Amino acid sequence: MDGFGGIEAHWVWITLGLVLAGTEMLVPGVYLIWLALAAIATGVLTAFVEPSLPMQVIDFVALSLIAVFSARRFLQRQPLEGPDPLLNRRGAQAIGQVALVVEPLTDGQGRVRLGDGEWLAEGPDLPTGQRVRVTGVRGTVLVVEPLAKPESTGTPLIP
């Protein structure tokens, strides 16, 4: 094709696709890979059909739109989950853990110690030193409830 100065057009498209795929590894997000696939598909199409340069660009744009919107619909239905979905959500990691009240919960608010840090907490009024279980998170505030006292281990009376 004349548009690329003597270089065969399909190699330009395939090279562009590989560059975009390589850039996807360096740039966060999942967007450039779809443009890379569209560029490679345009290169393969160009190798067999040999359309004009404007038609190649139209093919690339159309294939890019198809790839991006198809991937978007697919990823909305089946989102990507990492091995640890709570990795950057420290509050959510605390759910189910036991904490110690360090500032009494009065009017539903106080502070608890969890691990090596202190957190704002919401829950029923509790004195300092009470052990609580984290049941939820609201932003950076832990929702707590008093730790259930262990029941007696004696045998129950059967009437």
CSV table of N, CA and C in Angstrom, one decimal:
chain,number,residue,atom,x,y,z
A,1,MET,N,0.8,-1.2,0.0
A,1,MET,CA,0.0,0.0,0.0
A,1,MET,C,0.9,1.2,0.0
A,2,ASP,N,0.4,2.3,-0.7
A,2,ASP,CA,1.2,3.5,-0.7
A,2,ASP,C,1.2,4.3,0.6
A,3,GLY,N,0.2,4.1,1.4
A,3,GLY,CA,0.0,4.9,2.6
A,3,GLY,C,1.1,4.8,3.6
A,4,PHE,N,1.8,3.7,3.6
A,4,PHE,CA,2.8,3.4,4.6
A,4,PHE,C,4.3,3.4,4.1
A,5,GLY,N,4.5,4.1,3.0
A,5,GLY,CA,5.9,4.3,2.4
A,5,GLY,C,6.6,3.0,2.1
A,6,GLY,N,5.9,2.1,1.4
A,6,GLY,CA,6.5,0.9,0.9
A,6,GLY,C,6.5,-0.3,1.8
A,7,ILE,N,6.1,0.0,3.1
A,7,ILE,CA,5.9,-1.1,4.0
A,7,ILE,C,4.5,-1.7,3.8
A,8,GLU,N,4.5,-3.0,3.8
A,8,GLU,CA,3.2,-3.7,3.7
A,8,GLU,C,2.3,-3.3,4.8
A,9,ALA,N,1.0,-2.9,4.5
A,9,ALA,CA,0.1,-2.4,5.5
A,9,ALA,C,-0.2,-3.4,6.6
A,10,HIS,N,-0.4,-4.6,6.2
A,10,HIS,CA,-0.8,-5.6,7.3
A,10,HIS,C,0.3,-5.7,8.4
A,11,TRP,N,1.6,-5.5,8.0
A,11,TRP,CA,2.6,-5.6,9.0
A,11,TRP,C,2.6,-4.4,10.0
A,12,VAL,N,2.2,-3.2,9.5
A,12,VAL,CA,2.0,-2.0,10.3
A,12,VAL,C,0.9,-2.3,11.3
A,13,TRP,N,-0.2,-2.8,10.9
A,13,TRP,CA,-1.4,-3.1,11.8
A,13,TRP,C,-1.0,-4.1,12.8
A,14,ILE,N,-0.3,-5.2,12.4
A,14,ILE,CA,0.0,-6.2,13.4
A,14,ILE,C,1.0,-5.7,14.4
A,15,THR,N,2.0,-4.9,13.9
A,15,THR,CA,3.0,-4.3,14.8
A,15,THR,C,2.3,-3.3,15.8
A,16,LEU,N,1.3,-2.5,15.3
A,16,LEU,CA,0.6,-1.6,16.2
A,16,LEU,C,-0.2,-2.5,17.2
A,17,GLY,N,-0.7,-3.6,16.8
A,17,GLY,CA,-1.4,-4.4,17.8
A,17,GLY,C,-0.5,-5.0,18.8
A,18,LEU,N,0.7,-5.4,18.4
A,18,LEU,CA,1.6,-5.9,19.4
A,18,LEU,C,2.1,-4.9,20.3
A,19,VAL,N,2.3,-3.6,19.8
A,19,VAL,CA,2.8,-2.5,20.7
A,19,VAL,C,1.7,-2.2,21.7
A,20,LEU,N,0.4,-2.2,21.2
A,20,LEU,CA,-0.7,-1.9,22.2
A,20,LEU,C,-0.8,-3.0,23.2
A,21,ALA,N,-0.6,-4.3,22.8
A,21,ALA,CA,-0.7,-5.4,23.8
A,21,ALA,C,0.5,-5.3,24.8
A,22,GLY,N,1.6,-4.9,24.3
A,22,GLY,CA,2.8,-4.7,25.3
A,22,GLY,C,2.5,-3.5,26.2
A,23,THR,N,1.9,-2.4,25.7
A,23,THR,CA,1.6,-1.3,26.5
A,23,THR,C,0.6,-1.6,27.6
A,24,GLU,N,-0.3,-2.6,27.2
A,24,GLU,CA,-1.4,-3.0,28.2
A,24,GLU,C,-0.7,-3.6,29.5
A,25,MET,N,0.4,-4.2,29.3
A,25,MET,CA,1.1,-4.8,30.5
A,25,MET,C,1.8,-3.7,31.4
A,26,LEU,N,2.1,-2.5,30.8
A,26,LEU,CA,2.7,-1.4,31.5
A,26,LEU,C,1.7,-0.5,32.1
A,27,VAL,N,0.5,-0.3,31.5
A,27,VAL,CA,-0.5,0.7,31.9
A,27,VAL,C,-1.6,-0.1,32.6
A,28,PRO,N,-2.0,0.4,33.8
A,28,PRO,CA,-3.1,-0.3,34.5
A,28,PRO,C,-4.4,-0.2,33.8
A,29,GLY,N,-5.2,-1.2,33.9
A,29,GLY,CA,-6.5,-1.2,33.3
A,29,GLY,C,-6.6,-2.3,32.2
A,30,VAL,N,-7.8,-2.5,31.8
A,30,VAL,CA,-8.0,-3.5,30.8
A,30,VAL,C,-8.7,-2.9,29.6
A,31,TYR,N,-8.0,-2.1,28.9
A,31,TYR,CA,-8.6,-1.3,27.8
A,31,TYR,C,-7.8,-1.5,26.5
A,32,LEU,N,-6.5,-1.3,26.6
A,32,LEU,CA,-5.6,-1.4,25.4
A,32,LEU,C,-5.6,-2.7,24.7
A,33,ILE,N,-5.9,-3.8,25.5
A,33,ILE,CA,-5.8,-5.1,24.9
A,33,ILE,C,-6.9,-5.3,23.8
A,34,TRP,N,-8.0,-4.6,24.0
A,34,TRP,CA,-9.1,-4.7,23.0
A,34,TRP,C,-8.8,-4.0,21.7
A,35,LEU,N,-8.1,-2.8,21.9
A,35,LEU,CA,-7.6,-2.1,20.7
A,35,LEU,C,-6.5,-2.9,20.0
A,36,ALA,N,-5.7,-3.6,20.8
A,36,ALA,CA,-4.6,-4.4,20.2
A,36,ALA,C,-5.2,-5.5,19.4
A,37,LEU,N,-6.3,-6.2,19.9
A,37,LEU,CA,-6.9,-7.3,19.1
A,37,LEU,C,-7.5,-6.7,17.9
A,38,ALA,N,-8.1,-5.5,17.9
A,38,ALA,CA,-8.7,-4.9,16.7
A,38,ALA,C,-7.6,-4.6,15.7
A,39,ALA,N,-6.5,-4.1,16.2
A,39,ALA,CA,-5.4,-3.8,15.2
A,39,ALA,C,-4.8,-5.1,14.6
A,40,ILE,N,-4.7,-6.1,15.3
A,40,ILE,CA,-4.2,-7.4,14.8
A,40,ILE,C,-5.2,-7.9,13.8
A,41,ALA,N,-6.5,-7.9,14.1
A,41,ALA,CA,-7.6,-8.3,13.2
A,41,ALA,C,-7.6,-7.5,11.9
A,42,THR,N,-7.3,-6.2,12.1
A,42,THR,CA,-7.3,-5.4,10.9
A,42,THR,C,-6.1,-5.7,10.0
A,43,GLY,N,-5.0,-6.1,10.7
A,43,GLY,CA,-3.8,-6.5,9.9
A,43,GLY,C,-4.0,-7.8,9.2
A,44,VAL,N,-4.7,-8.8,9.8
A,44,VAL,CA,-5.0,-10.0,9.2
A,44,VAL,C,-5.9,-9.8,8.0
A,45,LEU,N,-7.0,-9.0,8.2
A,45,LEU,CA,-7.9,-8.7,7.2
A,45,LEU,C,-7.2,-8.0,6.0
A,46,THR,N,-6.3,-7.0,6.3
A,46,THR,CA,-5.6,-6.3,5.3
A,46,THR,C,-4.7,-7.2,4.5
A,47,ALA,N,-4.1,-8.2,5.1
A,47,ALA,CA,-3.2,-9.2,4.4
A,47,ALA,C,-4.0,-10.0,3.3
A,48,PHE,N,-5.2,-10.2,3.6
A,48,PHE,CA,-6.0,-11.1,2.6
A,48,PHE,C,-6.8,-10.2,1.6
A,49,VAL,N,-7.4,-9.1,2.1
A,49,VAL,CA,-8.3,-8.4,1.2
A,49,VAL,C,-7.7,-7.2,0.6
A,50,GLU,N,-6.7,-6.6,1.2
A,50,GLU,CA,-5.9,-5.4,0.7
A,50,GLU,C,-6.9,-4.2,0.4
A,51,PRO,N,-7.6,-3.7,1.5
A,51,PRO,CA,-8.5,-2.5,1.2
A,51,PRO,C,-7.6,-1.2,1.2
A,52,SER,N,-8.2,-0.2,0.8
A,52,SER,CA,-7.5,1.1,0.8
A,52,SER,C,-7.3,1.6,2.3
A,53,LEU,N,-6.4,2.6,2.4
A,53,LEU,CA,-6.0,3.1,3.7
A,53,LEU,C,-7.3,3.6,4.5
A,54,PRO,N,-8.1,4.4,3.9
A,54,PRO,CA,-9.3,4.9,4.7
A,54,PRO,C,-10.2,3.7,5.1
A,55,MET,N,-10.3,2.7,4.3
A,55,MET,CA,-11.1,1.5,4.6
A,55,MET,C,-10.5,0.7,5.8
A,56,GLN,N,-9.1,0.7,5.8
A,56,GLN,CA,-8.4,0.0,6.9
A,56,GLN,C,-8.7,0.7,8.2
A,57,VAL,N,-8.7,2.1,8.2
A,57,VAL,CA,-8.9,2.8,9.4
A,57,VAL,C,-10.4,2.6,9.8
A,58,ILE,N,-11.3,2.6,8.9
A,58,ILE,CA,-12.7,2.4,9.3
A,58,ILE,C,-12.9,1.0,9.9
A,59,ASP,N,-12.2,0.0,9.3
A,59,ASP,CA,-12.2,-1.4,9.8
A,59,ASP,C,-11.7,-1.4,11.3
A,60,PHE,N,-10.5,-0.7,11.5
A,60,PHE,CA,-9.9,-0.7,12.8
A,60,PHE,C,-10.9,-0.1,13.8
A,61,VAL,N,-11.5,1.1,13.5
A,61,VAL,CA,-12.4,1.7,14.4
A,61,VAL,C,-13.6,0.9,14.7
A,62,ALA,N,-14.2,0.2,13.6
A,62,ALA,CA,-15.3,-0.6,13.8
A,62,ALA,C,-15.0,-1.8,14.7
A,63,LEU,N,-13.9,-2.5,14.4
A,63,LEU,CA,-13.5,-3.6,15.2
A,63,LEU,C,-13.1,-3.2,16.6
A,64,SER,N,-12.6,-2.0,16.8
A,64,SER,CA,-12.3,-1.5,18.2
A,64,SER,C,-13.6,-1.4,19.0
A,65,LEU,N,-14.5,-0.7,18.4
A,65,LEU,CA,-15.8,-0.5,19.0
A,65,LEU,C,-16.5,-1.8,19.4
A,66,ILE,N,-16.5,-2.7,18.5
A,66,ILE,CA,-17.1,-4.1,18.7
A,66,ILE,C,-16.4,-4.8,19.9
A,67,ALA,N,-15.0,-4.7,19.8
A,67,ALA,CA,-14.3,-5.4,20.9
A,67,ALA,C,-14.5,-4.8,22.3
A,68,VAL,N,-14.4,-3.5,22.3
A,68,VAL,CA,-14.5,-2.8,23.6
A,68,VAL,C,-15.9,-2.9,24.2
A,69,PHE,N,-17.0,-2.8,23.4
A,69,PHE,CA,-18.3,-2.9,23.9
A,69,PHE,C,-18.7,-4.3,24.3
A,70,SER,N,-18.2,-5.3,23.5
A,70,SER,CA,-18.4,-6.7,23.8
A,70,SER,C,-17.7,-7.1,25.1
A,71,ALA,N,-16.5,-6.6,25.3
A,71,ALA,CA,-15.8,-6.9,26.5
A,71,ALA,C,-16.4,-6.2,27.7
A,72,ARG,N,-16.9,-5.0,27.5
A,72,ARG,CA,-17.6,-4.3,28.6
A,72,ARG,C,-18.8,-5.1,29.1
A,73,ARG,N,-19.6,-5.5,28.1
A,73,ARG,CA,-20.8,-6.3,28.5
A,73,ARG,C,-20.4,-7.6,29.2
A,74,PHE,N,-19.4,-8.3,28.7
A,74,PHE,CA,-19.0,-9.5,29.3
A,74,PHE,C,-18.5,-9.3,30.7
A,75,LEU,N,-17.7,-8.3,30.9
A,75,LEU,CA,-17.1,-8.0,32.2
A,75,LEU,C,-18.1,-7.5,33.2
A,76,GLN,N,-19.1,-6.9,32.8
A,76,GLN,CA,-20.2,-6.5,33.7
A,76,GLN,C,-20.9,-7.7,34.2
A,77,ARG,N,-21.1,-8.7,33.4
A,77,ARG,CA,-21.8,-9.9,33.8
A,77,ARG,C,-20.9,-10.8,34.6
A,78,GLN,N,-19.7,-10.9,34.3
A,78,GLN,CA,-18.7,-11.7,35.0
A,78,GLN,C,-17.4,-10.9,35.3
A,79,PRO,N,-17.5,-10.1,36.4
A,79,PRO,CA,-16.4,-9.2,36.7
A,79,PRO,C,-15.1,-10.1,37.1
A,80,LEU,N,-14.0,-9.5,36.9
A,80,LEU,CA,-12.7,-10.1,37.2
A,80,LEU,C,-12.5,-10.1,38.7
A,81,GLU,N,-12.2,-11.2,39.3
A,81,GLU,CA,-12.0,-11.3,40.8
A,81,GLU,C,-10.5,-11.7,41.0
A,82,GLY,N,-9.8,-11.0,41.8
A,82,GLY,CA,-8.5,-11.4,42.1
A,82,GLY,C,-8.5,-12.5,43.2
A,83,PRO,N,-7.3,-13.0,43.5
A,83,PRO,CA,-7.2,-14.1,44.5
A,83,PRO,C,-7.7,-13.6,45.9
A,84,ASP,N,-7.6,-12.3,46.2
A,84,ASP,CA,-8.0,-11.8,47.5
A,84,ASP,C,-8.9,-10.6,47.2
A,85,PRO,N,-10.2,-10.7,47.1
A,85,PRO,CA,-11.0,-9.6,46.8
A,85,PRO,C,-11.1,-8.5,47.8
A,86,LEU,N,-10.6,-8.8,49.1
A,86,LEU,CA,-10.6,-7.8,50.2
A,86,LEU,C,-9.2,-7.2,50.3
A,87,LEU,N,-8.3,-7.4,49.4
A,87,LEU,CA,-6.9,-6.9,49.5
A,87,LEU,C,-6.8,-5.5,50.0
A,88,ASN,N,-7.5,-4.6,49.3
A,88,ASN,CA,-7.3,-3.1,49.7
A,88,ASN,C,-8.5,-2.6,50.4
A,89,ARG,N,-9.2,-3.5,51.1
A,89,ARG,CA,-10.4,-3.1,51.9
A,89,ARG,C,-10.2,-3.6,53.4
A,90,ARG,N,-9.3,-2.8,54.1
A,90,ARG,CA,-9.0,-3.3,55.5
A,90,ARG,C,-10.2,-3.4,56.4
A,91,GLY,N,-11.1,-2.5,56.3
A,91,GLY,CA,-12.3,-2.6,57.1
A,91,GLY,C,-13.1,-3.9,56.9
A,92,ALA,N,-13.2,-4.3,55.6
A,92,ALA,CA,-14.0,-5.5,55.3
A,92,ALA,C,-13.2,-6.7,55.8
A,93,GLN,N,-11.9,-6.7,55.8
A,93,GLN,CA,-11.1,-7.8,56.3
A,93,GLN,C,-11.3,-8.0,57.8
A,94,ALA,N,-11.7,-7.0,58.5
A,94,ALA,CA,-11.9,-7.0,59.9
A,94,ALA,C,-13.2,-7.7,60.3
A,95,ILE,N,-14.2,-7.9,59.4
A,95,ILE,CA,-15.4,-8.5,59.8
A,95,ILE,C,-15.2,-9.9,60.3
A,96,GLY,N,-15.8,-10.1,61.5
A,96,GLY,CA,-15.7,-11.4,62.2
A,96,GLY,C,-14.6,-11.5,63.2
A,97,GLN,N,-13.7,-10.5,63.2
A,97,GLN,CA,-12.6,-10.5,64.2
A,97,GLN,C,-13.0,-9.9,65.5
A,98,VAL,N,-12.3,-10.2,66.5
A,98,VAL,CA,-12.6,-9.8,67.9
A,98,VAL,C,-11.7,-8.6,68.2
A,99,ALA,N,-12.3,-7.5,68.7
A,99,ALA,CA,-11.6,-6.3,69.1
A,99,ALA,C,-11.8,-5.9,70.5
A,100,LEU,N,-11.1,-5.0,71.0
A,100,LEU,CA,-11.2,-4.6,72.4
A,100,LEU,C,-11.6,-3.1,72.5
A,101,VAL,N,-12.6,-2.8,73.3
A,101,VAL,CA,-13.1,-1.4,73.4
A,101,VAL,C,-12.0,-0.6,74.2
A,102,VAL,N,-11.5,0.5,73.6
A,102,VAL,CA,-10.5,1.3,74.3
A,102,VAL,C,-11.1,2.6,74.7
A,103,GLU,N,-12.1,3.1,74.1
A,103,GLU,CA,-12.8,4.3,74.4
A,103,GLU,C,-14.3,3.8,74.5
A,104,PRO,N,-15.0,4.0,75.6
A,104,PRO,CA,-16.3,3.4,75.8
A,104,PRO,C,-17.3,3.9,74.6
A,105,LEU,N,-18.1,2.9,74.2
A,105,LEU,CA,-19.1,3.3,73.2
A,105,LEU,C,-20.3,3.9,74.0
A,106,THR,N,-20.4,5.2,73.8
A,106,THR,CA,-21.6,5.9,74.4
A,106,THR,C,-22.4,6.6,73.2
A,107,ASP,N,-23.6,6.5,73.4
A,107,ASP,CA,-24.5,7.0,72.3
A,107,ASP,C,-24.2,6.3,71.0
A,108,GLY,N,-23.7,5.1,71.0
A,108,GLY,CA,-23.5,4.3,69.8
A,108,GLY,C,-22.1,4.5,69.2
A,109,GLN,N,-21.2,5.3,69.8
A,109,GLN,CA,-20.0,5.6,69.1
A,109,GLN,C,-18.8,5.5,70.1
A,110,GLY,N,-17.7,5.0,69.7
A,110,GLY,CA,-16.5,4.9,70.5
A,110,GLY,C,-15.3,4.5,69.7
A,111,ARG,N,-14.3,3.9,70.4
A,111,ARG,CA,-13.1,3.4,69.6
A,111,ARG,C,-12.8,2.0,70.1
A,112,VAL,N,-12.3,1.2,69.2
A,112,VAL,CA,-11.8,-0.2,69.5
A,112,VAL,C,-10.4,-0.4,69.0
A,113,ARG,N,-9.7,-1.3,69.6
A,113,ARG,CA,-8.4,-1.7,69.2
A,113,ARG,C,-8.5,-3.0,68.5
A,114,LEU,N,-8.0,-3.0,67.2
A,114,LEU,CA,-8.0,-4.2,66.4
A,114,LEU,C,-6.6,-4.4,65.9
A,115,GLY,N,-6.0,-5.5,66.2
A,115,GLY,CA,-4.6,-5.7,65.8
A,115,GLY,C,-3.7,-4.6,66.5
A,116,ASP,N,-3.0,-3.9,65.7
A,116,ASP,CA,-2.1,-2.8,66.2
A,116,ASP,C,-2.7,-1.4,66.0
A,117,GLY,N,-3.9,-1.3,65.6
A,117,GLY,CA,-4.5,0.0,65.3
A,117,GLY,C,-5.8,0.2,66.1
A,118,GLU,N,-6.2,1.5,66.1
A,118,GLU,CA,-7.5,1.8,66.7
A,118,GLU,C,-8.4,2.3,65.6
A,119,TRP,N,-9.7,1.9,65.8
A,119,TRP,CA,-10.7,2.2,64.8
A,119,TRP,C,-11.9,2.9,65.5
A,120,LEU,N,-12.6,3.8,64.8
A,120,LEU,CA,-13.8,4.3,65.3
A,120,LEU,C,-14.8,3.2,65.2
A,121,ALA,N,-15.8,3.1,66.1
A,121,ALA,CA,-16.7,2.0,66.2
A,121,ALA,C,-18.1,2.5,66.5
A,122,GLU,N,-19.1,1.8,66.0
A,122,GLU,CA,-20.5,2.0,66.2
A,122,GLU,C,-21.1,0.7,66.8
A,123,GLY,N,-22.0,0.9,67.8
A,123,GLY,CA,-22.6,-0.3,68.3
A,123,GLY,C,-23.3,0.1,69.6
A,124,PRO,N,-23.8,-0.9,70.4
A,124,PRO,CA,-24.5,-0.6,71.6
A,124,PRO,C,-23.5,0.0,72.6
A,125,ASP,N,-24.1,0.7,73.6
A,125,ASP,CA,-23.2,1.3,74.7
A,125,ASP,C,-22.4,0.2,75.4
A,126,LEU,N,-21.1,0.3,75.4
A,126,LEU,CA,-20.2,-0.7,76.0
A,126,LEU,C,-19.1,0.0,76.8
A,127,PRO,N,-18.7,-0.6,77.9
A,127,PRO,CA,-17.6,0.0,78.7
A,127,PRO,C,-16.2,-0.3,78.1
A,128,THR,N,-15.2,0.4,78.5
A,128,THR,CA,-13.8,0.2,78.2
A,128,THR,C,-13.5,-1.2,78.6
A,129,GLY,N,-12.7,-1.9,77.8
A,129,GLY,CA,-12.2,-3.3,78.2
A,129,GLY,C,-13.1,-4.4,77.7
A,130,GLN,N,-14.3,-4.1,77.2
A,130,GLN,CA,-15.3,-5.1,76.7
A,130,GLN,C,-14.7,-5.6,75.4
A,131,ARG,N,-14.8,-6.9,75.2
A,131,ARG,CA,-14.5,-7.5,73.9
A,131,ARG,C,-15.7,-7.6,73.0
A,132,VAL,N,-15.4,-7.2,71.7
A,132,VAL,CA,-16.5,-7.1,70.8
A,132,VAL,C,-16.1,-7.8,69.5
A,133,ARG,N,-17.2,-8.2,68.7
A,133,ARG,CA,-16.9,-8.8,67.4
A,133,ARG,C,-17.4,-7.8,66.4
A,134,VAL,N,-16.5,-7.7,65.3
A,134,VAL,CA,-16.8,-6.7,64.2
A,134,VAL,C,-17.9,-7.4,63.3
A,135,THR,N,-19.0,-6.8,63.1
A,135,THR,CA,-20.1,-7.4,62.3
A,135,THR,C,-20.3,-6.7,60.9
A,136,GLY,N,-19.7,-5.5,60.8
A,136,GLY,CA,-19.8,-4.8,59.5
A,136,GLY,C,-18.9,-3.5,59.5
A,137,VAL,N,-19.0,-2.8,58.4
A,137,VAL,CA,-18.2,-1.7,58.2
A,137,VAL,C,-19.0,-0.6,57.5
A,138,ARG,N,-18.9,0.6,57.9
A,138,ARG,CA,-19.5,1.8,57.2
A,138,ARG,C,-18.4,2.8,57.0
A,139,GLY,N,-17.9,2.8,55.8
A,139,GLY,CA,-16.7,3.6,55.5
A,139,GLY,C,-15.5,3.2,56.2
A,140,THR,N,-15.1,4.0,57.2
A,140,THR,CA,-13.9,3.7,58.0
A,140,THR,C,-14.3,3.4,59.5
A,141,VAL,N,-15.6,3.2,59.7
A,141,VAL,CA,-16.1,2.9,61.0
A,141,VAL,C,-16.6,1.5,61.1
A,142,LEU,N,-16.1,0.8,62.1
A,142,LEU,CA,-16.4,-0.6,62.3
A,142,LEU,C,-17.8,-0.7,63.1
A,143,VAL,N,-18.6,-1.6,62.7
A,143,VAL,CA,-19.9,-1.9,63.4
A,143,VAL,C,-19.6,-3.1,64.3
A,144,VAL,N,-19.8,-2.9,65.6
A,144,VAL,CA,-19.5,-4.0,66.5
A,144,VAL,C,-20.7,-4.4,67.4
A,145,GLU,N,-20.6,-5.6,67.9
A,145,GLU,CA,-21.5,-6.1,68.9
A,145,GLU,C,-20.8,-6.8,70.0
A,146,PRO,N,-21.3,-6.8,71.2
A,146,PRO,CA,-20.6,-7.4,72.3
A,146,PRO,C,-20.4,-8.9,72.0
A,147,LEU,N,-19.2,-9.4,72.4
A,147,LEU,CA,-18.9,-10.8,72.2
A,147,LEU,C,-19.7,-11.6,73.1
A,148,ALA,N,-20.4,-12.6,72.6
A,148,ALA,CA,-21.3,-13.5,73.4
A,148,ALA,C,-20.5,-14.2,74.5
A,149,LYS,N,-21.0,-14.2,75.7
A,149,LYS,CA,-20.3,-14.8,76.8
A,149,LYS,C,-20.4,-16.3,76.6
A,150,PRO,N,-19.4,-17.1,76.8
A,150,PRO,CA,-19.5,-18.5,76.6
A,150,PRO,C,-20.5,-19.1,77.6
A,151,GLU,N,-21.3,-20.0,77.1
A,151,GLU,CA,-22.3,-20.7,77.9
A,151,GLU,C,-21.6,-21.7,78.8
A,152,SER,N,-22.3,-22.0,79.9
A,152,SER,CA,-21.7,-23.0,80.9
A,152,SER,C,-21.6,-24.3,80.2
A,153,THR,N,-20.5,-25.0,80.6
A,153,THR,CA,-20.2,-26.3,80.0
A,153,THR,C,-20.9,-27.5,80.8
A,154,GLY,N,-21.6,-27.2,81.8
A,154,GLY,CA,-22.3,-28.2,82.6
A,154,GLY,C,-23.3,-28.9,81.7
A,155,THR,N,-23.8,-30.1,82.2
A,155,THR,CA,-24.8,-30.8,81.4
A,155,THR,C,-26.2,-30.2,81.8
A,156,PRO,N,-27.0,-29.9,80.7
A,156,PRO,CA,-28.3,-29.3,81.0
A,156,PRO,C,-29.2,-30.3,81.7
A,157,LEU,N,-30.1,-29.7,82.5
A,157,LEU,CA,-31.1,-30.5,83.2
A,157,LEU,C,-32.2,-30.9,82.3
A,158,ILE,N,-32.5,-32.1,82.2
A,158,ILE,CA,-33.6,-32.6,81.4
A,158,ILE,C,-34.8,-32.8,82.3
A,159,PRO,N,-36.0,-32.2,82.0
A,159,PRO,CA,-37.1,-32.3,82.9
A,159,PRO,C,-37.8,-33.7,82.7
